[in-house]
GROMACS .gro file of N, CA, C and O in nm:
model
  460
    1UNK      N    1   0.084  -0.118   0.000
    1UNK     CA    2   0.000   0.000   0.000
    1UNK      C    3   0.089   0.125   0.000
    1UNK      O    4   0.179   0.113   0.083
    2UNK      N    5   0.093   0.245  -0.070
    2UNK     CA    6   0.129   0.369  -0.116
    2UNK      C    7   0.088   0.454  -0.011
    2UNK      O    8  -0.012   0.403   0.040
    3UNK      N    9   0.119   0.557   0.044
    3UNK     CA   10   0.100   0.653   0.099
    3UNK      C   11   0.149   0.753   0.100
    3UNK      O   12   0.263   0.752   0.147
    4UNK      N   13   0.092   0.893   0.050
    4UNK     CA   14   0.146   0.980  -0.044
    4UNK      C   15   0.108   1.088   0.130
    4UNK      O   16   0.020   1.065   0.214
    5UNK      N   17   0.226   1.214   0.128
    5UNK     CA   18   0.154   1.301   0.230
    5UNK      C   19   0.267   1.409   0.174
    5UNK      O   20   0.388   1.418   0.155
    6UNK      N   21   0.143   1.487   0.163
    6UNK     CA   22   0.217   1.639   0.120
    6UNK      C   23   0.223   1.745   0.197
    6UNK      O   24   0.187   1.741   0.314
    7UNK      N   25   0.263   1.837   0.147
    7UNK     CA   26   0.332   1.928   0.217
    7UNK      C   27   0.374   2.027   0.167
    7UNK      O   28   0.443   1.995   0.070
    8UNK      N   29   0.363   2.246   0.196
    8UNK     CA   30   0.435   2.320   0.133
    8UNK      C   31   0.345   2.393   0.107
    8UNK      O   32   0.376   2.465   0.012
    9UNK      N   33   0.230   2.414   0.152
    9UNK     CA   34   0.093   2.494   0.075
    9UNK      C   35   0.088   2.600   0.198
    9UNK      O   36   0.143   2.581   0.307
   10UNK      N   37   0.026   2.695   0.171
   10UNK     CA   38  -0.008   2.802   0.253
   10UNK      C   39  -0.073   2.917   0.147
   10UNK      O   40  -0.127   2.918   0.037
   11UNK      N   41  -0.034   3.010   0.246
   11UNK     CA   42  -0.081   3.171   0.165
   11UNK      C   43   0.027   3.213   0.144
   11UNK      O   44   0.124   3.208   0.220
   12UNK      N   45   0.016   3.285  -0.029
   12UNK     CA   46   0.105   3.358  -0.102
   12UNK      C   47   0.051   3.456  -0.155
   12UNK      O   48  -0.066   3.438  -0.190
   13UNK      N   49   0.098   3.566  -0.174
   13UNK     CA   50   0.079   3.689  -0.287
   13UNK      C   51   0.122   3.677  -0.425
   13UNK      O   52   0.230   3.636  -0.470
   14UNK      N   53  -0.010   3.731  -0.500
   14UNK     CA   54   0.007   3.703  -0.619
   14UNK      C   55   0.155   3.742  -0.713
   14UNK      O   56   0.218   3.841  -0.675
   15UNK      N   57   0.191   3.685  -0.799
   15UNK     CA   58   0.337   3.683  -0.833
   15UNK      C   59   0.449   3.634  -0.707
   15UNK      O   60   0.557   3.691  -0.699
   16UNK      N   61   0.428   3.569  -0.651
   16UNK     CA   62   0.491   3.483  -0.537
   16UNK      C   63   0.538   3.322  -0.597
   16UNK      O   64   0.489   3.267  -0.696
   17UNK      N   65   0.630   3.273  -0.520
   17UNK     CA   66   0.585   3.139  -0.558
   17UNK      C   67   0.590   3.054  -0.409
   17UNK      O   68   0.585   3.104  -0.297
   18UNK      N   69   0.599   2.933  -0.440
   18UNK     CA   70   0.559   2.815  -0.309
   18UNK      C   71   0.616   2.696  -0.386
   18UNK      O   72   0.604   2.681  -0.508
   19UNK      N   73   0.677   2.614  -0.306
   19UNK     CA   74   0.718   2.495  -0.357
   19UNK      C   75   0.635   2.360  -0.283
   19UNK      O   76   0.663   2.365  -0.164
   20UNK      N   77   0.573   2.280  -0.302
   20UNK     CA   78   0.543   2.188  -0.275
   20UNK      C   79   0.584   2.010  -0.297
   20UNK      O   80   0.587   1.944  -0.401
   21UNK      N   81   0.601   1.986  -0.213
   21UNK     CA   82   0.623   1.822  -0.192
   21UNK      C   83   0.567   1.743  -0.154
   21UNK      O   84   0.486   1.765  -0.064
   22UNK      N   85   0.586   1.617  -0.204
   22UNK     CA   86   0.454   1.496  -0.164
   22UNK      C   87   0.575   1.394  -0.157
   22UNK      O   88   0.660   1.377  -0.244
   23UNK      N   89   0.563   1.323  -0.020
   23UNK     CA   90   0.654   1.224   0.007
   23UNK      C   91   0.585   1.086   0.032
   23UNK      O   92   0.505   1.054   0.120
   24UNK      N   93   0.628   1.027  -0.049
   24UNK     CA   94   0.565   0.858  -0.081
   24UNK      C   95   0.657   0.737   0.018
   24UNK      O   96   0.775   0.740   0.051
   25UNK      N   97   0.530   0.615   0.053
   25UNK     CA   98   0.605   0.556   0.134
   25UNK      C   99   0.655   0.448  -0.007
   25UNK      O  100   0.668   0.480  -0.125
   26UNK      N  101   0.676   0.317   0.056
   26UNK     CA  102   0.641   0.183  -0.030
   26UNK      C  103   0.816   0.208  -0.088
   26UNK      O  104   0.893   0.299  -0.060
   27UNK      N  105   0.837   0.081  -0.181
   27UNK     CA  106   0.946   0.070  -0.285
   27UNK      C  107   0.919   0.058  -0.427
   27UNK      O  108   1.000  -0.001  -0.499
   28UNK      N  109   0.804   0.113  -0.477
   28UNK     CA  110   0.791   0.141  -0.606
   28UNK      C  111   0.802   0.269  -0.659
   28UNK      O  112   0.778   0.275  -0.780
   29UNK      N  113   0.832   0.380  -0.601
   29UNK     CA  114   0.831   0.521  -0.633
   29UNK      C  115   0.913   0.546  -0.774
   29UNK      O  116   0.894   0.614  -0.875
   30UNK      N  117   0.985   0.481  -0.740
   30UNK     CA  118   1.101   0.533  -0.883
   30UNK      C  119   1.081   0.426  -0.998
   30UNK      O  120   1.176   0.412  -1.075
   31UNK      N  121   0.944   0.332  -1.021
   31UNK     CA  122   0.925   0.294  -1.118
   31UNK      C  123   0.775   0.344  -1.175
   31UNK      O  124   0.708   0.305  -1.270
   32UNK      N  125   0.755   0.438  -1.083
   32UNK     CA  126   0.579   0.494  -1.063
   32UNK      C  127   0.595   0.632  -1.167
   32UNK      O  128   0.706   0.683  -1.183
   33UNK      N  129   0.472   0.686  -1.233
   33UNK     CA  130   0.449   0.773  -1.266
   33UNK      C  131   0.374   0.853  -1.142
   33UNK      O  132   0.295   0.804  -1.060
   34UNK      N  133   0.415   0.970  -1.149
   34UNK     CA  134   0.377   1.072  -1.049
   34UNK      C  135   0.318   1.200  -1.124
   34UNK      O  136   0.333   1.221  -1.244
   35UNK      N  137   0.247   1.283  -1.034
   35UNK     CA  138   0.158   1.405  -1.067
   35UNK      C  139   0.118   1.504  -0.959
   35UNK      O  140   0.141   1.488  -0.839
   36UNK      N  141   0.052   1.613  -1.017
   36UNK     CA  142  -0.004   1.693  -0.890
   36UNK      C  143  -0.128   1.718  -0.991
   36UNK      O  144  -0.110   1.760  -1.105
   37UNK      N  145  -0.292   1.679  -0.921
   37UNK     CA  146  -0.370   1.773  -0.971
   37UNK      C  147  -0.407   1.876  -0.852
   37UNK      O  148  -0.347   1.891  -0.746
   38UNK      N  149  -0.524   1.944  -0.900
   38UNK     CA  150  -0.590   2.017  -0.780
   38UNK      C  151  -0.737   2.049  -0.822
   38UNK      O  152  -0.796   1.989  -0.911
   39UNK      N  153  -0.796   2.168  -0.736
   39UNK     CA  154  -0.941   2.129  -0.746
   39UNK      C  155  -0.920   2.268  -0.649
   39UNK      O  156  -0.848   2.295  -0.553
   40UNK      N  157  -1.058   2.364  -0.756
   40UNK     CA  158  -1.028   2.489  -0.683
   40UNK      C  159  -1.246   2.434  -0.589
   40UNK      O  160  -1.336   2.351  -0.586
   41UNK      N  161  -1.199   2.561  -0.540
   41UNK     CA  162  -1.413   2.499  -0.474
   41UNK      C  163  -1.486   2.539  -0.603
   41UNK      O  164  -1.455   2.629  -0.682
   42UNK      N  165  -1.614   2.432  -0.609
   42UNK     CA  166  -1.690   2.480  -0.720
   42UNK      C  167  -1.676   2.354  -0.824
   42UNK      O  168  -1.765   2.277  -0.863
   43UNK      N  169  -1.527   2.359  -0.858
   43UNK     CA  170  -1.439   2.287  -0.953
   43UNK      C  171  -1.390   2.138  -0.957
   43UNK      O  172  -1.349   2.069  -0.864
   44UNK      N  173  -1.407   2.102  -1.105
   44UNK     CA  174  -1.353   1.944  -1.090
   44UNK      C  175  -1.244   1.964  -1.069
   44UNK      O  176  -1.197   2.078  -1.069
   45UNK      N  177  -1.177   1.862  -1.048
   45UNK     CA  178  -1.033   1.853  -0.987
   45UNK      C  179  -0.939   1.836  -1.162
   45UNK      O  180  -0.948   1.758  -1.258
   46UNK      N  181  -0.885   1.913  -1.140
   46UNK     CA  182  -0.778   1.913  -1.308
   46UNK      C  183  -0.650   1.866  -1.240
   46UNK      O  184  -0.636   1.867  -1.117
   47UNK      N  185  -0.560   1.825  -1.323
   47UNK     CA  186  -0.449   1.746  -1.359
   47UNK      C  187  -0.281   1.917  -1.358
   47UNK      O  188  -0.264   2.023  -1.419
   48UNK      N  189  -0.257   1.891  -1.323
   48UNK     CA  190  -0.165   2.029  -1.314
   48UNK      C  191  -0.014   2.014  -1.385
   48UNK      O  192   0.052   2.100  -1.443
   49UNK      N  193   0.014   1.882  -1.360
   49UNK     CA  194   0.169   1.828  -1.408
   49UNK      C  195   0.167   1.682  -1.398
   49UNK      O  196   0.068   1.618  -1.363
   50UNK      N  197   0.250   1.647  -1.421
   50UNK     CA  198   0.283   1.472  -1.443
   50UNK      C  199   0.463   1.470  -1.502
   50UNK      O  200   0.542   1.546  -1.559
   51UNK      N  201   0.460   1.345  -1.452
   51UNK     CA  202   0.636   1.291  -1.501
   51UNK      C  203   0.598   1.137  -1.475
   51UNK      O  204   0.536   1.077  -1.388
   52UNK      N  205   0.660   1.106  -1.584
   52UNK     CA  206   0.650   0.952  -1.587
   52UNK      C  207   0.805   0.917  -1.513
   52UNK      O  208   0.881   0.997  -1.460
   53UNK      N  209   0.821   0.757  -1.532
   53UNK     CA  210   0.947   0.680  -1.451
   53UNK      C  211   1.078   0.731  -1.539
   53UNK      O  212   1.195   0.730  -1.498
   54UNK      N  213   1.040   0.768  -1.647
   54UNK     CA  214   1.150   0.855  -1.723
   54UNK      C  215   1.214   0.958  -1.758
   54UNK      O  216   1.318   0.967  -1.823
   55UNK      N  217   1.109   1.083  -1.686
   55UNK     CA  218   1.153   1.188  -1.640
   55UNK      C  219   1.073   1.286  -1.722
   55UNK      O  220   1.063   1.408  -1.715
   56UNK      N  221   1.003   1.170  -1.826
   56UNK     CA  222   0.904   1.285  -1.920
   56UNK      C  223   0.801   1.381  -1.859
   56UNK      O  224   0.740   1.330  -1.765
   57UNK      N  225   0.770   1.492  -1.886
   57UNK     CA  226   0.676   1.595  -1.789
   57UNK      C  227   0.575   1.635  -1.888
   57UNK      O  228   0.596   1.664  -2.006
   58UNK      N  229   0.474   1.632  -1.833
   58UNK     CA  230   0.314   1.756  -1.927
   58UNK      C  231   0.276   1.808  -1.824
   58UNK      O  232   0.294   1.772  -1.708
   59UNK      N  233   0.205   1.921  -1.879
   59UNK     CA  234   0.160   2.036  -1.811
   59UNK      C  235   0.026   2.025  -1.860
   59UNK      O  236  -0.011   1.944  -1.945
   60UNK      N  237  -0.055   2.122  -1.793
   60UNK     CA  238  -0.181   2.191  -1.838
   60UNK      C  239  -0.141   2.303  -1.856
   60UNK      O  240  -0.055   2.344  -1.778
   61UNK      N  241  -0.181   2.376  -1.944
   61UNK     CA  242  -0.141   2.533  -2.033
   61UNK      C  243  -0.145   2.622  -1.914
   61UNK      O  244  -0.041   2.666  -1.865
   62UNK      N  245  -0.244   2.646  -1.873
   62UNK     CA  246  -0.291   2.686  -1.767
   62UNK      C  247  -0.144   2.738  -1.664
   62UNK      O  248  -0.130   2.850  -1.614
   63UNK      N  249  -0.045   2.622  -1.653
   63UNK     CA  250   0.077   2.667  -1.554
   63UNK      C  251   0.180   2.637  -1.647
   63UNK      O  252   0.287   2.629  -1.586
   64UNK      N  253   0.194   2.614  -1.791
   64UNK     CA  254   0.309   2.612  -1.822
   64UNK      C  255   0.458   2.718  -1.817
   64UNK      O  256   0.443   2.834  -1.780
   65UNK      N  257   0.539   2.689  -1.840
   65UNK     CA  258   0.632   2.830  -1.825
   65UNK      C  259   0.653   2.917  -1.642
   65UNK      O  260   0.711   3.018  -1.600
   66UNK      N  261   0.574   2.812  -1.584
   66UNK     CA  262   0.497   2.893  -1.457
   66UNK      C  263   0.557   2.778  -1.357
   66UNK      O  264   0.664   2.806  -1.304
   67UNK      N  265   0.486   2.624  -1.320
   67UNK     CA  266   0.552   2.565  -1.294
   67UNK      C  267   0.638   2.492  -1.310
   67UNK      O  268   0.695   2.499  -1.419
   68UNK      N  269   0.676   2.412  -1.231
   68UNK     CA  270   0.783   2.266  -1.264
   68UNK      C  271   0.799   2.182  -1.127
   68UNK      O  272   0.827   2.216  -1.012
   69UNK      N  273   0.757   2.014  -1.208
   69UNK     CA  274   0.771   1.902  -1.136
   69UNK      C  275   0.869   1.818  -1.178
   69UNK      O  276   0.906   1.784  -1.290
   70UNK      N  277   0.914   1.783  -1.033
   70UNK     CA  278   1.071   1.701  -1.046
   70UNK      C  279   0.996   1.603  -0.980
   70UNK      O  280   0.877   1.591  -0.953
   71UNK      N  281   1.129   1.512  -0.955
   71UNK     CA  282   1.128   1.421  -0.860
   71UNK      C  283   1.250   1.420  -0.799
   71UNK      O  284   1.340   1.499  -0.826
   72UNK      N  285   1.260   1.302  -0.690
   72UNK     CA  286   1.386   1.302  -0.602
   72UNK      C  287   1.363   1.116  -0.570
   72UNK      O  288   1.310   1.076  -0.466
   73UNK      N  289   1.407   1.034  -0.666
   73UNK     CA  290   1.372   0.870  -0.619
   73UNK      C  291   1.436   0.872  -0.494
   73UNK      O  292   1.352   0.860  -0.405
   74UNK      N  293   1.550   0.881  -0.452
   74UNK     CA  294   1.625   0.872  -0.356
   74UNK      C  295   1.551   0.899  -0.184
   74UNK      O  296   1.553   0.849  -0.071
   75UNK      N  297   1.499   0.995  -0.248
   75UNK     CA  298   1.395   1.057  -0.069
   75UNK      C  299   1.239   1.027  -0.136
   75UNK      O  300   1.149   1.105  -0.107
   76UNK      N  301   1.209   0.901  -0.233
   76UNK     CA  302   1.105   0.919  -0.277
   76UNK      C  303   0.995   1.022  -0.279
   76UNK      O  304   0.889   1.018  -0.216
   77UNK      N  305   1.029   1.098  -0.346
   77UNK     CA  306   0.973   1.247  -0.299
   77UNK      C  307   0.925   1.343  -0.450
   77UNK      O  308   1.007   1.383  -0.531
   78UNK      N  309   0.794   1.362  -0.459
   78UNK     CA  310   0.793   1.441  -0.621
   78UNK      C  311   0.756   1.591  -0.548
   78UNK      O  312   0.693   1.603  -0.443
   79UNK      N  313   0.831   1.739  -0.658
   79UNK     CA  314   0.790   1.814  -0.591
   79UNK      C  315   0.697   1.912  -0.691
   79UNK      O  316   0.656   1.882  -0.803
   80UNK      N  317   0.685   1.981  -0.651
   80UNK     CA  318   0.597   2.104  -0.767
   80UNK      C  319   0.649   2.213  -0.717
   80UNK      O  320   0.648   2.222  -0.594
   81UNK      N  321   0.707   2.320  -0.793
   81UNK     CA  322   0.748   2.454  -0.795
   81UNK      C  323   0.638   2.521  -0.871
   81UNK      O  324   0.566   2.481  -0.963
   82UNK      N  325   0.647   2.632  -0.807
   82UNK     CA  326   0.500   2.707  -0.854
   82UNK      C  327   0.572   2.878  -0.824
   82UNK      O  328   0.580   2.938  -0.716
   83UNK      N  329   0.605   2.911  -0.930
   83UNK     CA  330   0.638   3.053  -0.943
   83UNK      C  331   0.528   3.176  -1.046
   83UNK      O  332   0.488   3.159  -1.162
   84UNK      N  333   0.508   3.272  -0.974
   84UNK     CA  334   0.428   3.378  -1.051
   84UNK      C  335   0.295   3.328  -0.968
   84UNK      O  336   0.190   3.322  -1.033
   85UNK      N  337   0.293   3.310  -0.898
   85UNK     CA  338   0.180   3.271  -0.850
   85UNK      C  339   0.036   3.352  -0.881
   85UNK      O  340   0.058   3.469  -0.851
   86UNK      N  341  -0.062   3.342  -0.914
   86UNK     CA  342  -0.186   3.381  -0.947
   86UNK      C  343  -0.344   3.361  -0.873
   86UNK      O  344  -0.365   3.240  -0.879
   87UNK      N  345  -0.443   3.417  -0.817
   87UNK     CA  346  -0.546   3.373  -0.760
   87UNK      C  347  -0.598   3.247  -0.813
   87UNK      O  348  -0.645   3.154  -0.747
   88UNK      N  349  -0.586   3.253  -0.924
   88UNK     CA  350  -0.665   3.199  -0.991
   88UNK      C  351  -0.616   3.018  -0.997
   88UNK      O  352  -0.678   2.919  -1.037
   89UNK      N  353  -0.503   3.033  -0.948
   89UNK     CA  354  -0.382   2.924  -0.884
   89UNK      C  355  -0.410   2.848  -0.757
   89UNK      O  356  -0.341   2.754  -0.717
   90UNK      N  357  -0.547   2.911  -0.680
   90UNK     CA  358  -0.586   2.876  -0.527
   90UNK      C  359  -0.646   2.777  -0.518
   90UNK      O  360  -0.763   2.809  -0.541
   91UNK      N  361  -0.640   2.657  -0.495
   91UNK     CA  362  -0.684   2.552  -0.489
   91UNK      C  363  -0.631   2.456  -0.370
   91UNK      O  364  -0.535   2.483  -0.296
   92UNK      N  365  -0.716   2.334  -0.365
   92UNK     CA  366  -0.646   2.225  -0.255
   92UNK      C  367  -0.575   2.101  -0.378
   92UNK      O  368  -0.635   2.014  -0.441
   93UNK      N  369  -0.426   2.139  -0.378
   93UNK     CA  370  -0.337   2.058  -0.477
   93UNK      C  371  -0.295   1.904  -0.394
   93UNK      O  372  -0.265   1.896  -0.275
   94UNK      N  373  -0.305   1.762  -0.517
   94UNK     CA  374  -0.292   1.654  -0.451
   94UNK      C  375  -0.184   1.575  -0.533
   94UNK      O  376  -0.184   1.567  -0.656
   95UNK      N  377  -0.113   1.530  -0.467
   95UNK     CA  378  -0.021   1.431  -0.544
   95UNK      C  379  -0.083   1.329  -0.586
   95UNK      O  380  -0.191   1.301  -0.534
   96UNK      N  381  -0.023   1.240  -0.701
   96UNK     CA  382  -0.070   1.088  -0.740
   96UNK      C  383   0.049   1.028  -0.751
   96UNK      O  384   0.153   1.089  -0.775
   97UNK      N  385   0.040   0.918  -0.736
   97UNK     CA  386   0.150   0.793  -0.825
   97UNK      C  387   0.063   0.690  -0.890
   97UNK      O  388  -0.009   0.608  -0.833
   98UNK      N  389   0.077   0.703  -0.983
   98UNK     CA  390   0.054   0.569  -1.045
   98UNK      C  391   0.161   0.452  -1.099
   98UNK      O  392   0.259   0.464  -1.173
   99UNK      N  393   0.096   0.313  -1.023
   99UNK     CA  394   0.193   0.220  -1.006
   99UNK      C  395   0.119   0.081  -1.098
   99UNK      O  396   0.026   0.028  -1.038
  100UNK      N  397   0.144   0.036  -1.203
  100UNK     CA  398   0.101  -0.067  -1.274
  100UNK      C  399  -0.037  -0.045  -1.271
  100UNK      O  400  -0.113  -0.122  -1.211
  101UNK      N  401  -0.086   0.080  -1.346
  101UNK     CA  402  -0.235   0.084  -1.340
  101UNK      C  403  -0.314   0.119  -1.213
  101UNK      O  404  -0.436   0.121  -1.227
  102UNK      N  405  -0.265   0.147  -1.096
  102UNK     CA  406  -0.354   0.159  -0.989
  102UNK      C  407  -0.295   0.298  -0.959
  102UNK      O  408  -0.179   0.330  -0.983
  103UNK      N  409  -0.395   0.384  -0.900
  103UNK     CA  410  -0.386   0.512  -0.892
  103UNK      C  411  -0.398   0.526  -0.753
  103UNK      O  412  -0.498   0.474  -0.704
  104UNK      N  413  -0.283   0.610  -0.646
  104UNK     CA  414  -0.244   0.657  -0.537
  104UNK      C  415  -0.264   0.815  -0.551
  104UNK      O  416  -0.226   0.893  -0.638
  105UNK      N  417  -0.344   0.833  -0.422
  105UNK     CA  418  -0.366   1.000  -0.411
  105UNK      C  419  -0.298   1.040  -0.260
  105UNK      O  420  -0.270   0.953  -0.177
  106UNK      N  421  -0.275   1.193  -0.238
  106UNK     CA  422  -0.255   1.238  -0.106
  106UNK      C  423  -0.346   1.238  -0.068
  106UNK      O  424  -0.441   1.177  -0.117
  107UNK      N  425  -0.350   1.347   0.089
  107UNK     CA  426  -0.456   1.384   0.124
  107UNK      C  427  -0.506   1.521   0.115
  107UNK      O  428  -0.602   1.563   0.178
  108UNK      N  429  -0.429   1.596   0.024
  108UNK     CA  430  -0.444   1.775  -0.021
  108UNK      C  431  -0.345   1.823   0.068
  108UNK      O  432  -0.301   1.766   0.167
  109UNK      N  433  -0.314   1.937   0.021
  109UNK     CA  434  -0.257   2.065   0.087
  109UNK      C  435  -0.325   2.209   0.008
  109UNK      O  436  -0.367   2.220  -0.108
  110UNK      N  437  -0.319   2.285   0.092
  110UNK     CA  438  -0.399   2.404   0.086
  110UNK      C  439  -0.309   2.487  -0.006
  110UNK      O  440  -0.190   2.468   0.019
  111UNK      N  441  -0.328   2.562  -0.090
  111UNK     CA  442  -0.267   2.677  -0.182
  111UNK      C  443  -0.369   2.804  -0.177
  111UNK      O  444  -0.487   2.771  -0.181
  112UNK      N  445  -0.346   2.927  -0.169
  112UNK     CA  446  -0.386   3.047  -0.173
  112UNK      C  447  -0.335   3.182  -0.186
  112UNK      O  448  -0.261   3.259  -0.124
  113UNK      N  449  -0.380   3.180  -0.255
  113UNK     CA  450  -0.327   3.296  -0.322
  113UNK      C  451  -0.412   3.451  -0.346
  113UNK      O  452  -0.530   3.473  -0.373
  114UNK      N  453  -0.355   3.497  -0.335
  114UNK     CA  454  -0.415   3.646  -0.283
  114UNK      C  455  -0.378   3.759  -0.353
  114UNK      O  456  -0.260   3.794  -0.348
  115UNK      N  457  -0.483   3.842  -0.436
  115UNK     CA  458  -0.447   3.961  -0.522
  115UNK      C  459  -0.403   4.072  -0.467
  115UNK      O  460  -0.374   4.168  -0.538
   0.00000   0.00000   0.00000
């Protein structure tokens, strides 16, 4: 069993940034595809970034040029950098891994952002 717990969210001012991390338990991390979506209130939950076991990354337009997701296999750890920050950016953001088809979530962290 996977257990994802994140971390790094708070309140920022707009054009700010925040870095966030989601630290995974288990020994599959570094063969897992990983992600961050989020979900503002109101809103379905959208997809924000992704990196597969190879280091490949997609974005949603929405934050391209804006953020960036790494990883760290070693501290099994994926992170999200989030620079220029925007209101419109305020949401509760969640990590995933996906491991042979089965999909692992956090439990949120808070993002807010303020004009």
């Amino acid at each position: 069993q996977v257990q994802l717990v994140e971390s790094g969210g708070g309140l920022e001012q707009a054009g700010g940034s925040l870095r966030l991390s989601c630290a995974a338990s288990g020994s599959t991390f570094s063969i897992s595809g990983v992600g961050w979506s989020r979900q503002a209130p109101g809103k379905q939950r959208e997809l924000v970034a992704v990196m597969n076991s190879g280091g490949g990354t997609n974005y949603a337009d929405s934050v391209k040029g804006r953020f960036t997701i790494s990883r760290d296999n070693a501290k099994n750890t994926v992170y999200l950098q989030m620079n220029d920050l925007k209101p419109e950016d305020t949401a509760v953001y969640y990590c995933k891994q996906t491991t042979w088809g089965r999909v692992y979530w956090g439990q949120g962290t808070q993002v807010t952002v303020s004009s």
